[in-house]
XYZ file of C-alpha atoms in Angstrom:
776
model
C 40.879 72.627 19.994
C 40.497 76.308 19.115
C 37.149 77.844 19.996
C 35.105 79.012 17.038
C 34.854 82.561 18.446
C 38.645 82.913 18.290
C 38.755 81.231 14.895
C 36.109 83.637 13.588
C 37.970 86.635 15.007
C 41.143 85.467 13.294
C 39.509 84.905 9.905
C 36.917 87.662 9.581
C 37.565 90.485 7.145
C 38.447 93.607 9.188
C 36.899 95.993 6.649
C 33.545 94.181 6.969
C 33.719 93.416 10.686
C 30.404 95.104 11.519
C 28.593 93.190 8.765
C 29.416 89.740 10.163
C 27.131 87.794 12.469
C 27.534 89.135 16.001
C 28.469 85.699 17.274
C 29.649 86.977 20.637
C 26.369 88.747 21.421
C 24.367 85.678 20.443
C 26.618 83.572 22.643
C 25.889 85.860 25.596
C 22.176 85.458 24.937
C 22.518 81.656 24.988
C 24.196 81.972 28.389
C 21.267 84.059 29.604
C 18.895 81.291 28.467
C 20.970 78.800 30.427
C 20.791 80.969 33.551
C 17.042 81.530 33.196
C 16.244 77.783 33.110
C 14.457 76.438 36.206
C 16.784 74.862 38.740
C 14.144 72.214 39.631
C 11.253 70.392 37.907
C 7.687 71.690 38.159
C 4.473 69.685 38.122
C 3.412 67.715 35.030
C 1.179 70.435 33.647
C 3.985 72.953 33.472
C 6.446 70.402 32.145
C 4.069 69.572 29.318
C 3.796 73.263 28.594
C 7.559 73.516 28.382
C 7.690 70.546 26.054
C 5.026 72.080 23.811
C 6.846 75.425 23.927
C 10.055 73.843 22.753
C 8.324 72.378 19.698
C 6.437 75.565 18.870
C 9.310 77.977 18.255
C 8.863 77.952 14.498
C 5.061 77.605 14.560
C 3.496 81.024 15.083
C -0.051 79.710 15.519
C 0.917 77.112 18.100
C 3.109 79.627 19.896
C 0.188 82.035 20.180
C -2.071 79.252 21.521
C 0.441 78.071 24.125
C 1.108 81.622 25.270
C -2.620 82.255 25.702
C -3.040 79.011 27.663
C -0.113 79.882 29.909
C -1.592 83.294 30.649
C -4.912 81.647 31.453
C -3.263 79.180 33.844
C -1.410 81.989 35.546
C -4.496 84.139 36.101
C -6.529 81.095 37.226
C -3.982 79.954 39.829
C -3.400 83.377 41.257
C -7.089 84.234 41.527
C -7.751 80.855 43.161
C -5.110 81.451 45.786
C -6.445 84.950 46.458
C -9.921 83.510 47.154
C -8.440 81.232 49.824
C -6.823 84.230 51.477
C -10.174 85.961 51.907
C -11.804 82.919 53.555
C -9.048 81.967 55.995
C -7.831 83.185 59.372
C -4.939 85.545 59.900
C -2.499 82.713 60.444
C -3.790 80.816 57.429
C -3.536 83.937 55.382
C 0.124 84.160 56.214
C 0.787 80.593 55.050
C -1.241 80.948 51.851
C 0.440 84.254 51.118
C 3.772 82.477 51.011
C 2.234 79.980 48.589
C 1.225 82.822 46.305
C 4.818 84.083 46.099
C 6.103 80.594 45.453
C 3.667 79.942 42.618
C 4.404 83.287 40.982
C 8.128 82.588 41.281
C 7.808 79.386 39.294
C 5.769 81.108 36.636
C 8.212 84.026 36.477
C 11.050 81.578 35.810
C 9.018 79.893 33.094
C 8.103 83.144 31.398
C 11.647 84.503 31.874
C 13.008 81.550 29.941
C 10.396 82.085 27.232
C 11.337 85.767 26.903
C 15.048 84.978 26.657
C 14.438 82.370 23.947
C 12.168 84.724 22.025
C 14.804 87.455 22.305
C 17.469 85.041 21.074
C 15.534 84.183 17.909
C 14.685 87.830 17.339
C 18.395 88.628 17.484
C 19.090 85.701 15.172
C 16.536 87.026 12.671
C 18.136 90.475 12.791
C 21.594 89.027 12.182
C 20.327 86.916 9.285
C 18.650 89.970 7.764
C 21.825 92.042 8.205
C 23.992 89.390 6.540
C 21.573 88.967 3.643
C 21.289 92.700 2.987
C 25.038 93.243 3.120
C 25.653 90.266 0.819
C 23.069 91.471 -1.694
C 24.561 94.972 -1.687
C 28.102 93.746 -2.239
C 27.000 91.199 -4.800
C 25.207 93.844 -6.857
C 28.260 96.133 -6.619
C 30.602 93.411 -7.841
C 28.241 92.399 -10.636
C 28.045 96.018 -11.770
C 31.820 96.321 -11.679
C 32.100 93.118 -13.642
C 29.790 94.479 -16.374
C 31.736 97.752 -16.523
C 35.064 95.923 -16.762
C 33.736 93.679 -19.518
C 32.756 96.754 -21.530
C 36.084 98.414 -20.804
C 37.999 95.337 -21.854
C 36.036 94.973 -25.086
C 36.571 98.620 -26.003
C 40.238 98.369 -25.118
C 40.566 95.406 -27.457
C 38.784 97.373 -30.180
C 41.096 100.353 -29.717
C 44.150 98.108 -29.829
C 42.842 96.517 -33.008
C 42.275 99.932 -34.592
C 45.795 100.986 -33.620
C 47.239 97.781 -35.042
C 45.308 98.143 -38.312
C 46.391 101.747 -38.813
C 49.999 100.858 -38.116
C 49.929 98.123 -40.755
C 48.369 100.505 -43.272
C 50.979 103.154 -42.509
C 53.833 100.693 -42.856
C 52.318 99.349 -46.085
C 51.860 102.734 -47.688
C 54.362 105.449 -46.704
C 52.690 107.856 -49.112
C 49.277 107.535 -47.400
C 47.397 110.232 -45.603
C 49.653 110.078 -42.552
C 47.796 108.239 -39.888
C 50.602 108.705 -37.379
C 52.170 111.928 -36.211
C 54.771 112.519 -33.582
C 55.356 115.424 -31.278
C 58.433 115.957 -29.137
C 58.150 117.990 -25.950
C 60.889 120.339 -24.855
C 61.889 117.892 -22.104
C 62.640 115.102 -24.555
C 59.452 113.164 -23.914
C 57.386 112.183 -26.955
C 53.831 111.159 -27.606
C 52.753 109.003 -30.559
C 49.338 109.623 -31.965
C 47.349 107.767 -34.628
C 44.507 109.209 -36.651
C 41.348 107.171 -37.093
C 37.623 107.426 -37.382
C 35.316 106.227 -34.634
C 34.623 102.558 -35.509
C 33.354 101.511 -32.049
C 29.719 101.067 -33.038
C 27.458 100.258 -35.912
C 27.767 102.070 -39.281
C 24.971 104.521 -38.508
C 26.178 107.867 -37.185
C 23.723 108.186 -34.278
C 24.495 104.723 -32.907
C 28.210 105.340 -33.365
C 28.079 108.498 -31.238
C 25.912 106.813 -28.616
C 28.193 103.803 -28.256
C 31.302 105.988 -28.226
C 29.873 108.028 -25.368
C 29.073 104.816 -23.506
C 32.638 103.621 -24.044
C 34.088 106.884 -22.805
C 31.852 106.878 -19.727
C 32.894 103.314 -18.914
C 36.609 103.992 -19.293
C 36.400 107.208 -17.290
C 35.113 105.163 -14.343
C 38.413 103.287 -14.481
C 40.566 106.406 -14.328
C 40.952 107.042 -18.077
C 39.663 110.463 -19.070
C 38.592 111.381 -22.586
C 38.035 114.716 -24.273
C 34.935 114.224 -26.400
C 32.680 117.269 -26.314
C 29.747 117.845 -28.649
C 31.295 121.082 -29.897
C 34.183 119.152 -31.433
C 31.988 116.813 -33.470
C 31.661 117.472 -37.177
C 30.983 115.692 -40.392
C 33.352 115.332 -43.260
C 32.850 117.362 -46.396
C 31.534 114.295 -48.165
C 28.826 113.777 -45.554
C 30.326 110.610 -44.125
C 30.356 109.397 -40.552
C 31.075 111.964 -37.869
C 34.604 112.195 -36.561
C 35.147 112.534 -32.865
C 37.983 114.420 -31.186
C 39.140 112.028 -28.504
C 42.243 111.960 -26.290
C 43.057 109.390 -23.621
C 44.158 111.559 -20.721
C 46.202 109.640 -18.153
C 45.921 111.088 -14.617
C 48.906 113.265 -13.701
C 50.206 110.972 -10.977
C 53.916 111.294 -11.782
C 56.146 114.077 -13.149
C 56.374 112.281 -16.498
C 52.617 111.952 -16.741
C 52.145 115.540 -15.632
C 54.353 116.814 -18.456
C 52.797 114.322 -20.887
C 49.293 115.477 -19.948
C 50.172 119.124 -20.588
C 51.924 118.215 -23.846
C 48.912 116.210 -25.021
C 46.574 119.120 -24.293
C 48.773 121.543 -26.229
C 49.117 119.086 -29.111
C 45.360 118.567 -29.256
C 44.803 122.311 -29.404
C 47.307 122.459 -32.244
C 45.923 119.627 -34.374
C 42.293 120.520 -33.696
C 42.741 124.065 -34.949
C 39.507 125.376 -36.509
C 41.440 126.091 -39.702
C 41.763 122.377 -40.272
C 39.161 120.497 -42.262
C 37.753 118.883 -39.132
C 38.689 117.427 -35.800
C 40.652 114.255 -35.650
C 40.754 111.363 -33.282
C 44.109 110.497 -31.744
C 45.011 107.320 -29.904
C 48.327 107.062 -28.086
C 49.903 103.613 -27.931
C 51.564 104.232 -24.581
C 48.323 105.449 -23.092
C 46.527 102.378 -24.399
C 49.139 100.287 -22.601
C 48.546 102.278 -19.435
C 44.808 101.736 -19.769
C 45.418 98.013 -20.207
C 47.485 97.970 -17.025
C 44.722 99.776 -15.131
C 42.047 97.372 -16.332
C 44.235 94.388 -15.482
C 44.656 95.725 -11.960
C 40.918 96.317 -11.750
C 40.251 92.676 -12.682
C 42.676 91.529 -9.970
C 40.958 93.697 -7.348
C 37.527 92.509 -8.488
C 38.612 88.886 -8.168
C 39.997 89.476 -4.692
C 36.801 91.223 -3.660
C 34.747 88.295 -4.895
C 36.968 85.949 -2.920
C 36.408 88.033 0.214
C 32.656 87.939 -0.334
C 32.792 84.172 -0.732
C 34.729 83.908 2.531
C 32.171 86.202 4.163
C 29.353 83.855 3.142
C 31.037 80.685 4.402
C 32.111 82.175 7.764
C 28.620 83.455 8.495
C 27.088 80.096 7.643
C 29.424 78.343 10.067
C 28.586 80.969 12.708
C 24.859 80.249 12.382
C 25.456 76.494 12.628
C 27.642 76.845 15.718
C 25.345 79.173 17.627
C 22.271 77.020 16.927
C 24.133 73.952 18.162
C 24.903 75.817 21.369
C 21.228 76.693 21.725
C 20.205 73.049 21.267
C 22.709 71.990 23.893
C 21.425 74.532 26.414
C 17.724 73.978 25.640
C 18.238 70.176 25.518
C 16.232 69.797 22.343
C 16.744 69.537 18.596
C 14.799 72.553 17.411
C 17.395 74.274 15.225
C 17.009 72.086 12.137
C 14.079 74.117 10.801
C 15.911 77.386 11.300
C 19.020 76.036 9.568
C 16.885 75.145 6.569
C 15.728 78.750 6.462
C 19.358 79.952 6.679
C 20.414 77.658 3.840
C 17.597 79.032 1.690
C 18.851 82.583 2.313
C 20.360 84.578 -0.518
C 23.910 84.683 0.828
C 24.044 80.861 0.705
C 21.780 79.961 -2.219
C 23.080 82.536 -4.704
C 25.791 81.323 -7.085
C 26.351 84.615 -8.932
C 29.627 85.308 -7.146
C 31.065 81.889 -8.043
C 30.020 82.242 -11.684
C 31.506 85.743 -11.872
C 34.774 84.465 -10.395
C 34.927 81.782 -13.069
C 34.252 84.387 -15.739
C 36.989 86.702 -14.398
C 39.446 83.806 -14.333
C 38.622 82.964 -17.938
C 38.894 86.562 -19.213
C 42.085 87.264 -17.295
C 43.710 84.068 -18.495
C 42.789 84.775 -22.107
C 43.648 88.470 -22.370
C 46.290 89.164 -19.714
C 48.163 85.859 -19.330
C 48.370 84.584 -22.931
C 45.993 81.705 -22.079
C 48.391 80.510 -19.369
C 46.199 79.675 -16.367
C 49.150 79.126 -14.034
C 50.475 82.589 -14.804
C 47.018 84.106 -14.352
C 46.609 82.501 -10.933
C 49.860 84.123 -9.779
C 48.152 87.486 -10.280
C 44.697 86.510 -9.068
C 45.739 84.336 -6.130
C 49.209 85.426 -4.998
C 50.725 83.068 -2.464
C 51.989 84.599 0.771
C 55.408 83.581 1.989
C 55.292 81.328 5.005
C 56.887 82.747 8.117
C 60.196 81.035 8.778
C 61.487 80.220 12.231
C 64.973 81.034 10.954
C 64.066 84.726 11.026
C 63.123 84.464 14.697
C 66.325 82.555 15.380
C 68.526 85.188 13.743
C 66.670 87.994 15.552
C 67.580 86.361 18.842
C 71.129 85.645 17.670
C 71.827 89.204 16.532
C 70.213 90.626 19.674
C 72.527 88.545 21.837
C 75.539 89.512 19.725
C 74.628 93.194 19.970
C 74.303 93.112 23.762
C 77.620 91.262 24.081
C 79.535 93.508 21.676
C 78.119 96.657 23.226
C 79.219 95.496 26.675
C 82.696 94.757 25.333
C 82.818 98.174 23.656
C 81.795 100.001 26.846
C 84.455 98.178 28.885
C 87.201 98.782 26.310
C 86.279 102.462 25.953
C 86.474 102.916 29.720
C 89.794 101.084 30.065
C 91.449 102.863 27.132
C 90.269 106.293 28.324
C 88.573 107.236 25.073
C 86.171 109.541 26.873
C 88.833 111.354 28.799
C 89.375 115.102 28.288
C 92.439 114.489 26.149
C 90.873 112.231 23.516
C 87.158 112.881 23.993
C 86.563 115.613 21.388
C 88.281 113.988 18.412
C 86.946 110.496 19.107
C 83.379 111.640 19.716
C 83.335 113.724 16.536
C 84.522 110.689 14.582
C 82.383 107.952 16.093
C 79.272 109.664 17.431
C 77.605 110.748 14.133
C 77.859 107.312 12.513
C 76.868 105.418 15.644
C 73.937 107.744 16.366
C 72.742 107.581 12.779
C 72.533 103.790 12.730
C 71.201 103.661 16.288
C 68.321 106.005 15.439
C 67.593 104.069 12.248
C 67.579 100.766 14.143
C 65.347 102.232 16.851
C 62.894 103.423 14.200
C 62.887 99.969 12.610
C 62.243 98.474 16.032
C 59.306 100.844 16.583
C 57.971 100.032 13.119
C 58.230 96.332 13.942
C 56.295 96.993 17.154
C 53.647 98.805 15.083
C 53.322 95.822 12.757
C 53.138 93.432 15.700
C 50.411 95.456 17.446
C 48.459 95.986 14.220
C 48.519 92.276 13.565
C 47.539 91.475 17.157
C 44.578 93.873 17.006
C 43.433 92.653 13.569
C 44.482 95.818 11.724
C 45.073 95.022 8.070
C 48.097 97.249 7.492
C 48.746 95.708 4.064
C 45.282 96.915 3.081
C 45.862 100.380 4.570
C 49.210 100.972 2.861
C 48.348 98.912 -0.256
C 51.376 96.653 0.220
C 51.768 93.470 -1.757
C 51.127 90.654 0.749
C 53.811 88.498 -0.849
C 56.650 91.004 -0.410
C 55.418 93.131 2.502
C 57.768 93.442 5.456
C 56.592 91.585 8.576
C 57.381 92.531 12.136
C 60.008 89.770 12.481
C 61.746 91.066 9.353
C 61.815 94.607 10.758
C 63.352 93.318 13.985
C 65.910 91.303 12.003
C 67.034 94.286 9.925
C 67.362 96.505 13.009
C 69.344 93.992 15.063
C 71.571 93.157 12.092
C 72.383 96.838 11.581
C 73.217 97.449 15.232
C 75.332 94.290 15.524
C 77.373 95.322 12.487
C 77.835 98.887 13.727
C 78.885 97.928 17.256
C 81.186 95.260 15.842
C 82.880 97.892 13.674
C 83.202 100.204 16.684
C 84.884 97.444 18.689
C 87.374 96.801 15.879
C 88.003 100.543 15.551
C 88.656 100.860 19.279
C 90.954 97.822 19.411
C 93.061 99.167 16.545
C 93.370 102.561 18.240
C 94.397 100.912 21.496
C 97.103 98.887 19.713
C 98.898 101.978 18.462
C 97.393 102.569 15.043
C 97.125 106.241 14.150
C 93.640 107.811 13.949
C 94.164 108.652 10.288
C 94.516 104.926 9.547
C 91.458 103.660 11.423
C 89.033 106.590 11.263
C 87.940 105.450 7.817
C 86.239 102.359 9.308
C 82.922 104.113 10.180
C 82.907 105.742 6.742
C 83.539 102.416 4.996
C 80.704 100.862 7.005
C 78.393 103.663 5.895
C 79.343 103.146 2.241
C 78.737 99.398 2.546
C 75.200 99.927 3.814
C 74.469 102.519 1.116
C 75.725 100.082 -1.536
C 73.549 97.341 -0.043
C 70.536 99.648 -0.190
C 70.838 100.102 -3.961
C 72.196 96.618 -4.724
C 70.308 95.171 -7.739
C 70.887 91.561 -6.651
C 67.966 89.715 -5.121
C 69.423 89.611 -1.616
C 68.467 91.147 1.719
C 64.833 92.113 0.971
C 65.297 93.559 -2.508
C 61.558 94.272 -3.105
C 61.410 96.185 0.176
C 64.595 98.132 -0.560
C 63.471 99.150 -4.030
C 60.009 100.053 -2.801
C 61.609 102.191 -0.096
C 63.705 104.011 -2.705
C 60.604 104.532 -4.826
C 58.729 106.064 -1.895
C 61.687 108.320 -1.071
C 61.714 109.457 -4.706
C 58.002 110.260 -4.509
C 58.586 112.282 -1.347
C 61.543 114.236 -2.678
C 59.685 115.038 -5.903
C 56.565 116.280 -4.110
C 54.142 117.617 -5.306
C 54.621 116.108 -8.776
C 53.619 112.604 -7.677
C 50.149 111.686 -6.566
C 50.254 111.215 -2.791
C 49.448 107.725 -1.531
C 49.070 106.791 2.112
C 52.472 105.109 2.241
C 54.051 108.312 0.871
C 52.822 110.609 3.604
C 53.394 107.878 6.191
C 57.078 107.786 5.261
C 57.245 111.587 5.066
C 55.888 111.754 8.613
C 58.672 109.412 9.716
C 61.267 111.689 8.106
C 60.031 114.675 10.132
C 61.093 112.733 13.232
C 64.495 111.825 11.782
C 65.974 115.279 11.257
C 68.797 114.486 13.778
C 69.661 111.410 11.694
C 69.915 113.546 8.567
C 72.108 116.044 10.444
C 74.403 113.185 11.525
C 74.568 112.049 7.911
C 75.649 115.556 6.975
C 78.373 115.529 9.670
C 79.630 112.112 8.581
C 79.763 113.124 4.933
C 81.516 116.346 5.897
C 84.105 114.522 7.979
C 84.871 111.621 5.649
C 84.515 113.311 2.258
C 85.945 116.809 2.771
C 89.542 116.748 1.602
C 90.398 119.965 3.467
C 90.204 118.112 6.776
C 93.533 116.425 6.167
C 95.333 119.746 6.242
C 93.096 122.093 8.220
C 91.671 119.765 10.890
C 88.208 118.942 12.168
C 86.752 122.450 12.803
C 87.196 123.442 9.152
C 84.162 121.543 7.927
C 81.673 122.654 10.570
C 82.760 126.284 10.451
C 82.203 126.562 6.708
C 79.331 128.621 5.333
C 78.017 125.808 3.153
C 77.796 123.467 6.136
C 75.789 126.004 8.148
C 73.422 126.739 5.272
C 72.972 123.068 4.549
C 71.887 122.585 8.164
C 68.903 124.860 7.503
C 68.050 122.967 4.324
C 68.130 119.620 6.141
C 66.025 120.945 9.006
C 63.426 122.359 6.598
C 63.357 119.574 3.976
C 61.102 116.967 5.717
C 58.552 119.633 6.695
C 58.682 121.116 3.195
C 58.088 117.712 1.570
C 55.187 117.024 3.882
C 53.713 120.483 3.214
C 53.958 119.909 -0.547
C 52.150 116.605 -0.148
C 49.350 118.431 1.662
C 49.221 120.967 -1.182
C 48.987 118.174 -3.767
C 46.237 116.402 -1.827
C 44.306 119.665 -1.560
C 44.674 120.127 -5.311
C 43.444 116.569 -5.987
C 40.689 116.344 -3.374
C 39.704 120.007 -2.781
C 39.610 119.360 0.959
C 40.376 122.465 3.023
C 41.706 120.292 5.865
C 44.819 119.599 3.793
C 45.591 123.322 3.681
C 45.188 123.477 7.454
C 47.572 120.542 7.750
C 50.003 122.384 5.475
C 49.953 125.269 7.954
C 51.039 122.894 10.703
C 54.210 121.957 8.822
C 54.944 125.568 7.910
C 54.774 126.497 11.611
C 57.107 123.582 12.378
C 59.582 124.870 9.758
C 59.577 128.339 11.298
C 60.120 126.930 14.798
C 62.964 124.651 13.615
C 64.711 127.530 11.876
C 64.377 129.748 14.950
C 65.827 127.068 17.255
C 68.734 126.447 14.890
C 69.579 130.158 14.774
C 69.275 130.494 18.544
C 71.661 127.544 18.967
C 74.336 129.583 17.156
C 73.529 132.795 19.032
C 72.715 131.573 22.550
C 73.188 135.005 24.152
C 70.551 136.755 22.010
C 67.423 137.561 23.984
C 65.591 138.421 20.760
C 66.100 134.963 19.298
C 65.166 133.414 22.630
C 61.816 135.201 22.497
C 61.291 134.189 18.860
C 62.086 130.563 19.663
C 59.696 130.580 22.598
C 56.789 132.083 20.632
C 57.217 130.005 17.451
C 57.777 126.747 19.332
C 54.725 127.225 21.544
C 52.530 127.997 18.525
C 53.874 125.003 16.579
C 53.478 122.681 19.587
C 49.866 123.705 20.259
C 49.114 123.313 16.534
C 50.699 119.856 16.468
C 48.995 118.668 19.652
C 45.595 119.748 18.355
C 46.180 117.951 15.083
C 47.492 114.831 16.824
C 44.583 114.440 19.199
C 41.644 115.769 17.181
C 42.461 115.150 13.525
C 44.907 112.250 13.473
C 43.680 110.232 16.448
C 40.055 111.405 16.446
C 40.036 112.088 20.190
C 38.310 114.824 22.214
C 35.002 114.088 20.545
C 32.466 115.521 22.985
C 29.646 113.467 21.432
C 31.527 110.181 21.666
C 30.204 107.405 23.867
C 33.765 107.077 25.206
C 34.619 110.164 27.260
C 36.997 112.461 25.293
C 37.860 109.619 22.913
C 36.332 108.328 19.680
C 33.460 105.892 19.222
C 35.455 103.052 17.662
C 38.241 101.853 19.952
C 40.492 98.928 19.115
C 41.839 98.471 22.636
C 39.316 97.533 25.311
C 41.161 99.272 28.148
C 40.342 102.979 27.836
C 43.028 103.976 30.341
C 45.651 103.120 27.707
C 44.268 105.875 25.481
C 44.330 108.448 28.274
C 47.906 107.453 29.155
C 48.866 107.773 25.487
C 47.458 111.300 25.369
C 49.588 112.272 28.384
C 52.701 110.593 26.936
C 52.336 112.313 23.576
C 51.892 115.654 25.340
C 55.097 115.193 27.344
C 57.162 114.077 24.344
C 55.884 116.932 22.199
C 57.365 119.526 24.581
C 60.835 117.932 24.662
C 62.085 120.913 22.609
C 62.276 122.880 25.875
C 65.726 121.347 26.402
C 67.052 123.174 23.344
C 66.477 126.559 24.960
C 68.000 125.502 28.280
C 71.805 125.585 28.279
C 73.189 122.945 30.602
C 76.847 123.226 31.593
C 78.022 119.800 30.408
C 80.947 118.460 28.419
C 80.958 117.532 24.708
C 80.281 113.855 25.362
C 77.399 114.543 27.754
C 75.988 117.112 25.317
C 76.008 114.602 22.447
C 74.497 111.950 24.713
C 71.677 114.316 25.701
C 70.967 115.159 22.046
C 70.863 111.460 21.194
C 68.472 110.818 24.084
C 66.075 113.543 22.911
C 66.251 112.292 19.302
C 65.432 108.778 20.545
C 62.427 110.109 22.457
C 61.109 111.702 19.254
C 61.482 108.388 17.388
C 59.612 106.605 20.190
C 56.887 109.270 20.078
C 56.543 108.764 16.333
C 56.188 105.000 16.668
C 53.620 105.530 19.419
C 51.778 108.057 17.221
C 51.763 105.668 14.252
C 49.666 103.061 16.031
C 46.769 105.380 16.855
C 46.966 107.372 13.617
C 46.685 104.402 11.261
C 44.351 102.452 13.505
C 41.909 105.296 12.932
C 42.568 105.167 9.159
C 41.153 101.671 8.881
C 37.699 102.752 10.039
C 37.513 105.611 7.559
C 39.173 104.126 4.519
C 37.035 102.367 1.930
C 38.456 99.892 -0.561
C 38.294 100.877 -4.242
C 38.387 97.769 -6.365
C 38.679 99.745 -9.582
C 42.210 101.097 -9.530
C 42.848 104.605 -10.778
């Protein structure tokens, strides 16, 4: 049977961990009560006192009386013994003095037990108060959000009705006053607007303006901005109701929305020209649909938050029941029933507002977002997580065994056939090494990511919450291991086939296409539209890559800069991809040989672009976050990536001019500056270490791992791996194969460093990130 403490740790909500009952501390206090109990029985008077004390825990008057009586008995006994000491002989004094110590010892044990019990119930009261206050706070927040969403939904329905009515009137009368107008932007994007008066309130003008402002304020809280200033309000010539200039302004989170936002602003300036009779109100159908999507997402998040609060209430109630049962068992009495009644009367148990709000959300969502289909609504509100299959674990083991076997076979065949001899080494390595290294680095990164997921899960880090993954389609650590082992098994299998064909007399021109074909197969699988091999994950990966490449036009989410950070550690992989593409796609190689591609000007310039691109993308993300959040730290982070770009460019140039002392000095200076910058940011900003005011020496206050030495070892490891660039300025006299092997080893160390960095970086993010249930 699983202990409740482990069950509670497995089920508690990580984001609210500090707000739960501190069951472990209360359990320690119960153990102290057990230790403080007398090991032997005392005389009847004291035993009766103990019995009365046990019954008087919840009776303040009786407790005060018993305590006073006990103090009186103590003072009486001690003073009586002291009077005997004065009357006796020296020897008698010695005997009676021992009796004094013995009597005080018994009383100390009795009062020690009383103090521990009193402390236990004081702690219990504090925990109950903490739970109640947290529950009330969250309940009021959710109720407020529910009211706001109800208003937003009602106004959205009104706006949709207005849009529908105007469309019918326009279709019914083509010669009308032109309620719809269309504007095409220079990029081919269009925006449809409809003209209407403000019908959101009662017929009176003052109430109409007041209710419109309330509507706008409510929708703006949900990420929908309106332009509705007092200077744009005016009355018609006939003295009718005031018209309001209003534009739904979708946040510029994507390039399309950015251009659409600018276009809408220009169009509004055009149609609201002072020369016109008066301002008009424009409602865009597409923006209404976007607002509907936002509100639907907000309802889903509200429902999930209510479910978490309901779970919070039930877990805390069970915790109180369990700890009071433990107390009864240790105290050997049934005195917890009264306290449990008090707990059950507490707000977090007696209140039914959360349950009623959940029912209301279910009803509204089913009616307005699921076409009255409750089953469809529940798929949104209560998505079912896929059960972990043992087949995944089986295939991970199978592919791992196949990889080890095939790699051993490949190493033996390569040695026997002399593929790494001086005669065949250069051509074979240039053909095989880029493809093999590319997939090996990718598989290693997937393995490290799987380790991150495994450790996050083991330490109760909700990575789906951090990265805002969908729990139903999110990649689990077993899936990451499966993809990595499958890739490596396929690659090594292809290398074995390639080597066997070469050994059997096939010409290199006939078999060298095998690595290229394998690369094309994996690229085709990545973009395959069929629902096979983790399609949601593949498409989400492509979407994130698109967001990164198009920085800073997309709003930066945590998963975007997480993936961009991974790309900064995979520059060697991108260089290998360039070499493979150059070798397999350049038609000039068939007539001019292998050196033609790498000696070309375009190849050398493209190397700079590839080396700069990940740092540039990450710097643009920092610029976008600074623009959105106005946080100067993002500009400082941008400087870190700029320094990394300069150092990478200097090392690349020095690699082509190894005899230049000038470039050696430049590489040394730029690399040292970039490394110091990166180490400071790693330890202080990303990991939160070197906090002089922390209760943990040179660490941060909140530590996930109990063993502090692991953190100190991680600091040393990250420091060593950060200075691995020193090898690039040291020219070792080795052959081509050894040189490639050394480069692969250093690239692997950087991937390992990144996986190691990920754990501490995003463990820290959980403590600082707050959940926003209203999606923007």
